[in-house]
Short mmCIF file of C-alpha atoms in Angstrom, two decimals:
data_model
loop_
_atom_site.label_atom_id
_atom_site.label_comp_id
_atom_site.label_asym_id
_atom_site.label_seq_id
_atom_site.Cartn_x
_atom_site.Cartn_y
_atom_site.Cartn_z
CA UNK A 223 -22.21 -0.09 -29.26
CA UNK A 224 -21.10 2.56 -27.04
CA UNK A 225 -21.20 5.96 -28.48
CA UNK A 226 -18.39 7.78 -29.52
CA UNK A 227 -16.19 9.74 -27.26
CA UNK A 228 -15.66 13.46 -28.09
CA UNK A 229 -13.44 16.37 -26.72
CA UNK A 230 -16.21 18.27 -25.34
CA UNK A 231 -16.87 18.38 -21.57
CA UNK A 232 -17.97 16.27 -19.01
CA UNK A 233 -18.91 16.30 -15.29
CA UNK A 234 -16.80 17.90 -12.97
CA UNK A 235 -15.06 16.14 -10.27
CA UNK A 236 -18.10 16.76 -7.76
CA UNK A 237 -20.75 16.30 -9.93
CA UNK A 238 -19.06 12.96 -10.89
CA UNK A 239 -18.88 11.41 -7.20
CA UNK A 240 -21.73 12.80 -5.44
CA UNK A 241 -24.03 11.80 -3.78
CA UNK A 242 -21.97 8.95 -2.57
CA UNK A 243 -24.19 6.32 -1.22
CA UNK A 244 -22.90 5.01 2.62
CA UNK A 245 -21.26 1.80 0.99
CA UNK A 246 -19.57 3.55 -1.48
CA UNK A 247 -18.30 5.65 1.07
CA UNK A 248 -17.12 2.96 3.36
CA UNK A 249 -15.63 1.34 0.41
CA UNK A 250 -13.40 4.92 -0.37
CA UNK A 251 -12.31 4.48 2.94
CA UNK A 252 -11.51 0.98 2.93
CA UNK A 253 -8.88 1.76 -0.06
CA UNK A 254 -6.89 4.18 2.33
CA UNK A 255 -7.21 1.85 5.21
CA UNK A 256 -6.25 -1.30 3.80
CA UNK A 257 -3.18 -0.23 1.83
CA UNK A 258 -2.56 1.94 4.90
CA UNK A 259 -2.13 -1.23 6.84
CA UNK A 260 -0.82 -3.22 4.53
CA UNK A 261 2.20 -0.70 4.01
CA UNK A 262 2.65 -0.82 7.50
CA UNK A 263 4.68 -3.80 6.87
CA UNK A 264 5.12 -4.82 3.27
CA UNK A 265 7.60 -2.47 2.62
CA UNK A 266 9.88 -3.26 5.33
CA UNK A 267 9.47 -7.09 4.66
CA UNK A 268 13.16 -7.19 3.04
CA UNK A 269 14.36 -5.71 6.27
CA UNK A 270 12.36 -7.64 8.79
CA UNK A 271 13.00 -11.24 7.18
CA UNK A 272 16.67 -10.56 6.24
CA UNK A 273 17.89 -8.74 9.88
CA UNK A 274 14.99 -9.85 12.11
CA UNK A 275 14.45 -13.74 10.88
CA UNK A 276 17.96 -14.15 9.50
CA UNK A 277 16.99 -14.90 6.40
CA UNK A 278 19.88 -14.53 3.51
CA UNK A 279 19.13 -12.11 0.92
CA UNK A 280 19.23 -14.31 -1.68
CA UNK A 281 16.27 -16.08 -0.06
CA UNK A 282 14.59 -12.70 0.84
CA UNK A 283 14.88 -11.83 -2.82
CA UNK A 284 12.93 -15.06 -4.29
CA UNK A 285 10.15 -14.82 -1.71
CA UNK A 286 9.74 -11.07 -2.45
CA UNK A 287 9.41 -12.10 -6.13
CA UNK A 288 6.89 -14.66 -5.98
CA UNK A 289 4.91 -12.70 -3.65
CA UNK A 290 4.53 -9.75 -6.19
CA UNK A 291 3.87 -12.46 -9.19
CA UNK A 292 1.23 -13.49 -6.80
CA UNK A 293 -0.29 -10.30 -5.74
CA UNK A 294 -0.38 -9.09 -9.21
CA UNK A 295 -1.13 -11.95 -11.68
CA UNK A 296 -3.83 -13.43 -9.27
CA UNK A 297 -5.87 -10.48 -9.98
CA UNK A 298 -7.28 -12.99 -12.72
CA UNK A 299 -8.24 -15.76 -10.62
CA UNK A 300 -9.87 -12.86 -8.15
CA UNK A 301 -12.01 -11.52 -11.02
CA UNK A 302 -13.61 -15.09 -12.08
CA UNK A 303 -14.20 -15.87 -8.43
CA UNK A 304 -16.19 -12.78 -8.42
CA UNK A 305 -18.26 -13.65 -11.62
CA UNK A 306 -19.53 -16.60 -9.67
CA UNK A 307 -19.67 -16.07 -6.03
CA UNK A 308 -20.56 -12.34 -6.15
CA UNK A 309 -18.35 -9.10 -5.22
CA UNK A 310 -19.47 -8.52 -1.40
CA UNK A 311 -18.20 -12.49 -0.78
CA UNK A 312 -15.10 -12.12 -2.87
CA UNK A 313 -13.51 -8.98 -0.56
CA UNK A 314 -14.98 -10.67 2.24
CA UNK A 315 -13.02 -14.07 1.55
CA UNK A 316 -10.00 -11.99 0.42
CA UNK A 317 -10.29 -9.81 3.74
CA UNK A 318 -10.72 -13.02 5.48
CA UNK A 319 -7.37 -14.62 3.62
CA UNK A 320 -5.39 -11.58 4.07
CA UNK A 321 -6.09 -10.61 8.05
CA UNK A 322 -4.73 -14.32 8.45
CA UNK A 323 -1.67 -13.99 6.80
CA UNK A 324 -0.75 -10.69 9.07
CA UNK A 325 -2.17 -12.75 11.97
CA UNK A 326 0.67 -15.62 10.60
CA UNK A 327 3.24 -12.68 10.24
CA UNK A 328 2.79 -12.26 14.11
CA UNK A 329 3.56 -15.80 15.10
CA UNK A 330 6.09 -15.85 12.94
CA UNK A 331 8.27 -14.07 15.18
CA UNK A 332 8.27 -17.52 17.18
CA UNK A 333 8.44 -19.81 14.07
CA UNK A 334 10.15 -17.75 11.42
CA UNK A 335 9.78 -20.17 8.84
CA UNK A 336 5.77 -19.43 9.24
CA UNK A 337 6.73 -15.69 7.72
CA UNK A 338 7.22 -17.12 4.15
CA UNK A 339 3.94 -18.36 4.22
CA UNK A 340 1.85 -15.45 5.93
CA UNK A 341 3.60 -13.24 3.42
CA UNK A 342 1.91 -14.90 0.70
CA UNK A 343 -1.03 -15.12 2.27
CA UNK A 344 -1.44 -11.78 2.67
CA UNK A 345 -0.63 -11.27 -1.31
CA UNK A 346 -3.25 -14.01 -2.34
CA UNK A 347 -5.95 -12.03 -0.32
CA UNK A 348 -4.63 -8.43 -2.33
CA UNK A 349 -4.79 -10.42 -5.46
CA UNK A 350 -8.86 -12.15 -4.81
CA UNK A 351 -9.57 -8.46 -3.54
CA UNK A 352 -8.74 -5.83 -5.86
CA UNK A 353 -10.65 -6.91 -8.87
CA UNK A 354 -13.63 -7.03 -6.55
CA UNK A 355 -13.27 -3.99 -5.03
CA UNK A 356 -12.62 -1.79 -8.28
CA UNK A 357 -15.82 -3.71 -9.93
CA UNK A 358 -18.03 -3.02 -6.83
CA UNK A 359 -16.46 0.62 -6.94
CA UNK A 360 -18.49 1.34 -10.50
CA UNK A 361 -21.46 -1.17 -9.86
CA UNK A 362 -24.43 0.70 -11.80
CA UNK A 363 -21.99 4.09 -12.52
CA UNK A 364 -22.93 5.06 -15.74
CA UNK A 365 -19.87 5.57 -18.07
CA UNK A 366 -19.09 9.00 -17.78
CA UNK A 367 -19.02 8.91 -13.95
CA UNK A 368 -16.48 5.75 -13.94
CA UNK A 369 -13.22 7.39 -14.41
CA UNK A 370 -13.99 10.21 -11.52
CA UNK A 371 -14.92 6.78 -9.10
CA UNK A 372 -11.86 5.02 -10.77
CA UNK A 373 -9.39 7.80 -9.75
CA UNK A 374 -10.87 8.61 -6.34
CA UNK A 375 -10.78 4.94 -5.43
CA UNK A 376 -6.86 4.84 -6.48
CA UNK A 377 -6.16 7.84 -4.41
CA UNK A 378 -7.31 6.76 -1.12
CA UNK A 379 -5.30 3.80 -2.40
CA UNK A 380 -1.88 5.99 -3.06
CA UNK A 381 -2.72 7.76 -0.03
CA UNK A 382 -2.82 5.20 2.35
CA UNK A 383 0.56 3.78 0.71
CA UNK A 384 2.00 6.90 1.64
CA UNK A 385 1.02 7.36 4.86
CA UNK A 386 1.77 3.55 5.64
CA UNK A 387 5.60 3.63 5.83
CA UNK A 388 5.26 6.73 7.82
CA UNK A 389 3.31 5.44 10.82
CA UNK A 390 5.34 2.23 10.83
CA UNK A 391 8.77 2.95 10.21
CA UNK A 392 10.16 3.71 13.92
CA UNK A 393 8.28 0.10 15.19
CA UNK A 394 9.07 -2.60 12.42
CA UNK A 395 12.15 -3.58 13.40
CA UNK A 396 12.23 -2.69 17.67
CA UNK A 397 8.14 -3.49 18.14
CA UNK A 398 7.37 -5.67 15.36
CA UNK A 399 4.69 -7.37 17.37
CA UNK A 400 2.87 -4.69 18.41
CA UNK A 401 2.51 -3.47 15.04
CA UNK A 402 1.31 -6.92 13.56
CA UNK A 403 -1.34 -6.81 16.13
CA UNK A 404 -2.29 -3.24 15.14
CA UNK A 405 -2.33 -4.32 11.50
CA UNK A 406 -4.30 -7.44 12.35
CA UNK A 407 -6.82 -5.65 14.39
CA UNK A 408 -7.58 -3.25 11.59
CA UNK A 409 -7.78 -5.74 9.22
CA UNK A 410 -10.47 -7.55 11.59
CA UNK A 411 -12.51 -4.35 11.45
CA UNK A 412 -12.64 -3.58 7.83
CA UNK A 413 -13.61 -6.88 7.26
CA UNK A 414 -16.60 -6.58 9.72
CA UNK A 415 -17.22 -3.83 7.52
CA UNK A 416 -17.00 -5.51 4.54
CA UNK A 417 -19.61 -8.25 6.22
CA UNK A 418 -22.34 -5.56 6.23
CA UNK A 419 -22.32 -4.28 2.76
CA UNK A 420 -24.90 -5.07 0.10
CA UNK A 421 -24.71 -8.12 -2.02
CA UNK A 422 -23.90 -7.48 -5.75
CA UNK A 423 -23.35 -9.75 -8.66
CA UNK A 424 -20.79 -8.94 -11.24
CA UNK A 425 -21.82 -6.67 -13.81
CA UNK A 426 -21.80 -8.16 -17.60
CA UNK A 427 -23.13 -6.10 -20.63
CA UNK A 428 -26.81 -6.29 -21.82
CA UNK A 429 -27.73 -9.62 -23.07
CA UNK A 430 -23.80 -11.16 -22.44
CA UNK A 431 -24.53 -13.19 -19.03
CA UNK A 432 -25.06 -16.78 -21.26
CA UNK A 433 -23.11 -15.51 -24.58
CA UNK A 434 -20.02 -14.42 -22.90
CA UNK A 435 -16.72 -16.90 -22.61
CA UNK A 436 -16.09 -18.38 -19.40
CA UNK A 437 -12.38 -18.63 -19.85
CA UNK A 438 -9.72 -16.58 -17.50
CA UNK A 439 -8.19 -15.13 -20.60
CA UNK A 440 -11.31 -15.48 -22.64
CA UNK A 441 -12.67 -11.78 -24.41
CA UNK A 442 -9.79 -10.19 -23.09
CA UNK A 443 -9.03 -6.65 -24.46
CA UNK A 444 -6.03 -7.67 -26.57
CA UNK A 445 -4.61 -3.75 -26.83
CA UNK A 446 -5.52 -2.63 -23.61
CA UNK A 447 -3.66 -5.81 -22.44
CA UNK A 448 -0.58 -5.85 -24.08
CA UNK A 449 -0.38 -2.24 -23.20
CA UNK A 450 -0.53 -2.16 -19.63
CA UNK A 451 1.78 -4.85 -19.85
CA UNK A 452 4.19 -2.80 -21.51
CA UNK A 453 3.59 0.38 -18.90
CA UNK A 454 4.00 -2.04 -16.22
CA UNK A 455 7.15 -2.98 -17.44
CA UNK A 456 8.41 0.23 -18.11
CA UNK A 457 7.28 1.71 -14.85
CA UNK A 458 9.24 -0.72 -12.65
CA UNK A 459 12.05 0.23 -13.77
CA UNK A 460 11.56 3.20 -11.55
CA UNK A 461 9.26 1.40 -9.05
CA UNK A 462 12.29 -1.59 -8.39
CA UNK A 463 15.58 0.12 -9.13
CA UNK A 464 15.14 4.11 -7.77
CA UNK A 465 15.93 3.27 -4.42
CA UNK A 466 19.13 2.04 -4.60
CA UNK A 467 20.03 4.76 -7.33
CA UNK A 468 18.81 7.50 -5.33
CA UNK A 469 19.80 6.59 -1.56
CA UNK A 470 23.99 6.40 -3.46
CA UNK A 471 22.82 9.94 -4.31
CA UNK A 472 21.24 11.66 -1.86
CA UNK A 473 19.86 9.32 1.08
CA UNK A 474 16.99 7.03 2.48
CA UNK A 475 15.39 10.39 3.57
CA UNK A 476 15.19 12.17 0.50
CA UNK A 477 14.53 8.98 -1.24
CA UNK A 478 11.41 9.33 0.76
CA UNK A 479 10.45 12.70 -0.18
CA UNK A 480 10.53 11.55 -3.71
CA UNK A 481 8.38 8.56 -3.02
CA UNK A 482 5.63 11.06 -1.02
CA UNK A 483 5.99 13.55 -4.28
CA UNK A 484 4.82 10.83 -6.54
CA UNK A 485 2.03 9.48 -4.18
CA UNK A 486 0.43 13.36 -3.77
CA UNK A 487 0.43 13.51 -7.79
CA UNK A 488 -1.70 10.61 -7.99
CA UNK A 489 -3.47 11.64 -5.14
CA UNK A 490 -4.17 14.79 -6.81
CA UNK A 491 -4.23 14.54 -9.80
CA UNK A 492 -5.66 11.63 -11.25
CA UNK A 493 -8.93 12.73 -9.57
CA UNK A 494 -8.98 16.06 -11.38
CA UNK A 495 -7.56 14.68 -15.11
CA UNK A 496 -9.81 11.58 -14.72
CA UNK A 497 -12.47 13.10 -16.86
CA UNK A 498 -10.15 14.85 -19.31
CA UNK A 499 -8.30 10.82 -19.71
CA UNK A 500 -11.23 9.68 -20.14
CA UNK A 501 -12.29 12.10 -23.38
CA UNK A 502 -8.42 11.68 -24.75
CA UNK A 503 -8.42 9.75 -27.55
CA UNK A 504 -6.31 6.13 -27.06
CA UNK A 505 -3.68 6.68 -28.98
CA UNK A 506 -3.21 10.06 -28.00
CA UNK A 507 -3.34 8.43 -24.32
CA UNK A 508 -0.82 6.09 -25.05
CA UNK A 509 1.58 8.79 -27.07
CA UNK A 510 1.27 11.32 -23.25
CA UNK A 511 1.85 8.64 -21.02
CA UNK A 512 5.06 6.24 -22.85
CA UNK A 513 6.60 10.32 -23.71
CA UNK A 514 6.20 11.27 -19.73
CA UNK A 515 7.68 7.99 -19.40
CA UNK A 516 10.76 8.55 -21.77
CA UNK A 517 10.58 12.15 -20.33
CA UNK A 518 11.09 11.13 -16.88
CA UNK A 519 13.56 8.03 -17.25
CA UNK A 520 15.88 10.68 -19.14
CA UNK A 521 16.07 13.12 -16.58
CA UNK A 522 16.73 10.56 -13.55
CA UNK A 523 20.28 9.85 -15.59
CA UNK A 524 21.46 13.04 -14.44
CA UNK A 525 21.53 11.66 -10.87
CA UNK A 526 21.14 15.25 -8.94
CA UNK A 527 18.42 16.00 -6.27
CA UNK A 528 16.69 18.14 -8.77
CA UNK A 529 17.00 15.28 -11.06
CA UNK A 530 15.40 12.71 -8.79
CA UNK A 531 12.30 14.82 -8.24
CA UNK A 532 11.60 16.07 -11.77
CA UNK A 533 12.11 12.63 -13.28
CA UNK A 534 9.55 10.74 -10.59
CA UNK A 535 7.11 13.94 -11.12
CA UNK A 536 7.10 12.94 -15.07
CA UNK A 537 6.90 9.44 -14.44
CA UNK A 538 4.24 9.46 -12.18
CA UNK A 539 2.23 11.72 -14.51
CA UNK A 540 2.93 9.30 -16.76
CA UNK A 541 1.46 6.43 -15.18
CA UNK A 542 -1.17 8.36 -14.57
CA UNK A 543 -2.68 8.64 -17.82
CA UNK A 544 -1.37 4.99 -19.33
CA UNK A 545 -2.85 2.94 -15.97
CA UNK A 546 -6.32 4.43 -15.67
CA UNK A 547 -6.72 5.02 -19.86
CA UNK A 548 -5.67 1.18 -20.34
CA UNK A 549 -8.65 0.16 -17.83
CA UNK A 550 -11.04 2.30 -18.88
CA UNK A 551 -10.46 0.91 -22.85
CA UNK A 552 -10.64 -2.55 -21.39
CA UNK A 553 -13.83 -1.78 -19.79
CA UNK A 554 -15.29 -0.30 -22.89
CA UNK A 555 -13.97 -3.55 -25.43
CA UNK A 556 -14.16 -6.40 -23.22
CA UNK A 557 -17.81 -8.70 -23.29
CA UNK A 558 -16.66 -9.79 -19.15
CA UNK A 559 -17.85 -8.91 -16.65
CA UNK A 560 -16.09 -5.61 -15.06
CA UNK A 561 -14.53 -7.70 -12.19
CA UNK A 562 -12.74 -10.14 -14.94
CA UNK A 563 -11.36 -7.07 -17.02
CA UNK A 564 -9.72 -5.92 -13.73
CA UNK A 565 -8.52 -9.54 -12.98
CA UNK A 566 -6.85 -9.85 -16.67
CA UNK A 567 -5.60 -5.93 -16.52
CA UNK A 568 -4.36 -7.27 -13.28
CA UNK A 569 -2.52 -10.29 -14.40
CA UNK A 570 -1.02 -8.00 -17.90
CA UNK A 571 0.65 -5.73 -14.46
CA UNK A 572 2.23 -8.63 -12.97
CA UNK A 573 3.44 -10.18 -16.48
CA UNK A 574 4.97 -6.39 -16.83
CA UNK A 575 6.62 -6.13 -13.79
CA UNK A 576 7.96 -9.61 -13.20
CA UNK A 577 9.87 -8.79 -16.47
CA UNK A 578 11.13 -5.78 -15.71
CA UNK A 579 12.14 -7.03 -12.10
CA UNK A 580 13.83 -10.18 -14.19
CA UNK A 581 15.60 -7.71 -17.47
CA UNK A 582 15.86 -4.53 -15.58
CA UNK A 583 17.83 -6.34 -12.95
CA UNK A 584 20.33 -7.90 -15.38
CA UNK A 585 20.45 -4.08 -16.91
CA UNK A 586 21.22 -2.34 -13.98
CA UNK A 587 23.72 -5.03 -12.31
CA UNK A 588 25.46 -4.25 -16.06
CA UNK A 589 25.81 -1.03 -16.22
CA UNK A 590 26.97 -0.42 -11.94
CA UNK A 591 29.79 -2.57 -13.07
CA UNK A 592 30.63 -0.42 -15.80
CA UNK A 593 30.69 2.39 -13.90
CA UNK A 594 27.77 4.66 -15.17
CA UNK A 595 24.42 3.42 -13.57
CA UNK A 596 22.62 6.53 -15.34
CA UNK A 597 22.55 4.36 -19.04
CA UNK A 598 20.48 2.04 -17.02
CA UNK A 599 17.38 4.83 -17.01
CA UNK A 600 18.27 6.44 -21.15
CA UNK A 601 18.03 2.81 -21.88
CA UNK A 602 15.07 2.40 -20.31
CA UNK A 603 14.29 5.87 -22.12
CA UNK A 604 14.73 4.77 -25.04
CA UNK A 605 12.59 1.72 -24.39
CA UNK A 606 9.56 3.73 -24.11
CA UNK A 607 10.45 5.21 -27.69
CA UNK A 608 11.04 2.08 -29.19
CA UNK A 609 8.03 -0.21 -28.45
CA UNK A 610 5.34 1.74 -27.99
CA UNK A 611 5.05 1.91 -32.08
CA UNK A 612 4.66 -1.51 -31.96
CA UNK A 613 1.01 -1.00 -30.04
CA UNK A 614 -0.07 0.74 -33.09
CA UNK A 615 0.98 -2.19 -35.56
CA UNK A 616 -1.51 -4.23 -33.24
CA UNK A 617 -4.20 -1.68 -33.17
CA UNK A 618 -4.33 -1.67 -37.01
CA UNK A 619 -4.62 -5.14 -37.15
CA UNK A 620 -7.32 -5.81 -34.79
CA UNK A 621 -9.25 -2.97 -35.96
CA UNK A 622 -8.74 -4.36 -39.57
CA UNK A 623 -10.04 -7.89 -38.06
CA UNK A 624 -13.26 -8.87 -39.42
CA UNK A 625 -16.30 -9.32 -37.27
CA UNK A 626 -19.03 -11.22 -38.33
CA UNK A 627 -22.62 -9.37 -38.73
CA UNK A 628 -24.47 -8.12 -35.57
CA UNK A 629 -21.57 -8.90 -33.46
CA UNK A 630 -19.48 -6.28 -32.74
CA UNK A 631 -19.68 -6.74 -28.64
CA UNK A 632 -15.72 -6.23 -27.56
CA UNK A 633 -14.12 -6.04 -31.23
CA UNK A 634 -11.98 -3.10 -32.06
CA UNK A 635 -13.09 -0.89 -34.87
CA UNK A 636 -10.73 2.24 -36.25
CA UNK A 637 -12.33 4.46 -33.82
CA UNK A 638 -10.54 3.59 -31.06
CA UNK A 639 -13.46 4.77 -28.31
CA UNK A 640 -16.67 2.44 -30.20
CA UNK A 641 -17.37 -0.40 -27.92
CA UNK A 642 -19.74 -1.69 -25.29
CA UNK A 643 -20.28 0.61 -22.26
CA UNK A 644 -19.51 -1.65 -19.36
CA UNK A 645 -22.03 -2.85 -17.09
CA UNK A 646 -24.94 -1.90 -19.35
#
C-alpha cells in the first residue's frame, strides 16, 4: 500500500531530474527528436496525399482516421509486447517499424498507392513505442520523482511537435523527397541510439510478476481509464475542429501562433506544476482540469483573436493537469507492469478521440449549417459540466467494492491516493 499523498512539499524541479544518468539523457532527447521528425510530415499528410498523390478527400479522411485509431489504441498491444520482450527491444522494433514506413513514404512518390501503407506504418511503430519509452523513462524512479520525469519527457515531446511543422513547412509540398530522406536519416540515427542503451525488463510491483493478469485489459485502472477517455474526448474537440474555426477567423498564420502558445504551456509548465499535480488530490484534479476545459471551450465561441488565444491557453492548462494526473493514478492502482498502464491509458486516448473525431464531426457539420459554428464549442462546454459528475458515481462505487483480505494491490479505497507505488 502506497502511503498517502499530502499537500505538503516535494522536490523541486531540479532536485527531481538530476543527476540524469547518459541514457536517460539520450532518451529526453529522443522525445524532441522523434516527434520533431515525425511532425515534419504528419501534419501535412492531408495536404501531401490529397494535392500531391491525388487522392480525394474523402479517401484522405478515412486513412487519416484509421491511422490515429492506430497510433493511439495500439499503445495496448505496445505495452504487453514490452512485458515480454523487454523495453530497450520494444523502441528498438518500434524505431525499426517506424523509420520503414518514412522510408515507404519516400517511394511512395513513385507508387502512391505505397503512401497508405507507410503512413500506417509509421503509426504502428508510435503506437509499440510510446508505452516503452514512458515506462523506461521512470525505470527505478522512486514515486515522488515520476511526475517531474513524466512532464520533462512530454515536453521535449510538445517541443519537438512544435518545432516540426516549422522546419518542414516551406519543403513538403515543392521538396517532398528531400525531406523524407532527412526524416528517414534521423530516424536511422536515433535508432542506432536506441541499439546502445541498457536492457531493462518491465517494471511490475513487489511480489506481482506470477500473480498479476496477463490480459491486455486485465487490472486496468477502471477510473483513471474511463477518465482519460473522457478528457480525450473532450480535448479533440479543440485538437480536430480549431483549425478550420480559427483559419475562417483570422488565418493559417495566426492559427499557428495559437498552436505554438499551447505547445510552450506544456512545455513550460507541466514541468514546473508536475509536483504540485502530483500532491492534488484526484478529484480535485479532475474538478481543475474538466473546469479549464469548460473554461476554455466557452471562450473560443466568441470567435475573436483574443478569443482564440485565451480559450487554447485554458484548454491546454487543462489538459495539463487531467493527462498527466490520470497516468500518474493509473500508475499508483494498477498491479501491471508500468509499460501496460501506459498501453491501456493509451488505448482509453484513442477510444476518446476516435469519438470525438466521429460526434464532434456530426456537431460541428450541424451547427456551420445553421449558421452559428460558436454552439459547436458551449456545447462542447457544457459537455465538460455534464459528465464529469458521472466519474464520481464510479469512484464511489469502486471504492465501495469489496476486496477480499490481504489483497488490496490495485483496488480503489475512499482515499483516492492509497495504492501500490509503481515499480516497487
Amino acid at each position: 500500500m502506497g502511503e498517502r499523498t499530502t499537500w505538503g512539499p516535494g522536490p523541486g524541479l531540479r532536485a527531481s531530474l538530476f543527476p540524469l544518468t547518459g541514457p536517460l539523457r539520450f532518451l529526453l532527447l529522443s522525445s524532441f527528436l522523434i516527434p520533431l521528425g515525425s511532425f515534419m510530415v504528419l501534419p501535412f499528410m492531408s495536404v501531401f496525399l490529397h494535392e500531391r498523390l491525388g487522392m480525394g478527400l474523402g479517401t484522405v479522411g478515412v486513412v487519416l482516421a484509421v491511422a490515429s485509431l492506430v497510433q493511439f489504441s495500439g499503445g495496448i498491444v505496445g505495452g504487453a509486447l514490452a512485458d515480454r520482450i523487454g523495453l530497450r527491444r520494444t523502441m528498438l522494433w518500434a524505431l525499426v517499424v517506424r523509420t520503414a514506413g518514412f522510408a515507404g513514404l519516400l517511394l511512395a512518390l513513385r507508387w502512391p498507392p505505397l503512401a497508405i501503407w507507410a503512413l500506417v506504418l509509421t503509426c504502428c511503430g508510435a503506437a509499440l513505442y510510446l508505452p516503452a519509452n514512458k515506462a523506461y523513462l521512470v525505470h527505478g524512479v522512486d514515486d515522488e520523482r515520476r511526475p517531474a520525469f513524466l512532464s520533462a519527457g512530454n515536453a521535449a515531446l510538445n517541443a519537438g511537435m512544435a518545432v516540426g511543422p516549422l522546419i518542414a513547412g516551406p519543403f513538403v509540398l515543392s521538396s517532398p523527397g528531400w525531406l523524407f530522406v532527412a526524416v528517414t536519416a534521423l530516424f536511422l540515427a536515433v535508432t542506432a541510439g536506441h541499439a546502445r542503451l541498457p536492457e531493462t525488463t518491465a517494471e511490475h510491483p513487489t511480489g506481482s510478476e506470477k500473480t498479476a493478469p496477463s490480459g491486455l485489459l486485465a487490472g486496468v485502472a477502471l477510473l483513471p481509464f474511463v477518465a482519460n477517455a473522457l478528457a480525450f474526448y473532450l480535448y479533440f474537440h479543440f485538437q480536430h475542429f480549431l483549425a478550420v474555426y480559427a483559419v475562417e477567423r483570422a488565418s493559417s498564420a495566426f492559427y499557428s501562433v495559437v498552436l505554438l502558445l499551447c505547445f510552450t504551456l506544456v512545455i513550460v509548465v507541466q514541468p514546473l506544476a508536475s509536483g504540485l499535480i502530483r500532491r492534488m488530490p484526484y478529484a480535485l484534479a479532475l474538478a481543475v482540469g474538466f473546469t479549464g476545459l469548460a473554461a476554455g471551450l466557452t471562450v473560443l465561441a466568441a470567435g475573436t483573436r483574443t478569443a482564440l488565444l485565451t480559450g487554447g491557453a485554458l484548454i491546454t492548462l487543462g489538459d495539463i493537469v487531467l493527462f498527466l494526473k490520470n497516468d500518474l493514478e493509473a500508475l499508483h492502482r494498477s498491479p501491471r507492469s508500468d509499460a501496460v498502464v501506459f498501453g491501456q491509458q493509451r488505448l482509453a486516448a484513442g477510444l476518446g478521440a476516435c469519438l470525438s473525431g466521429v460526434l464532434g464531426g456530426q456537431l460541428y457539420g450541424l451547427s456551420e449549417r445553421a449558421g452559428h459554428t460558436g454552439w459547436f464549442w458551449l456545447l462542447a462546454a457544457f459537455q465538460c459540466l455534464l459528465l464529469p459528475p458521472l466519474l464520481l458515481t464510479l469512484r464511489r462505487r469502486t471504492a465501495l467494492r469489496p476486496v477480499p483480505d490481504g489483497d488490496h494491490e490495485g483496488a480503489l479505497t475512499r482515499d483516492d491516493t492509497d495504492g501500490r507505488i509503481p515499480g516497487r
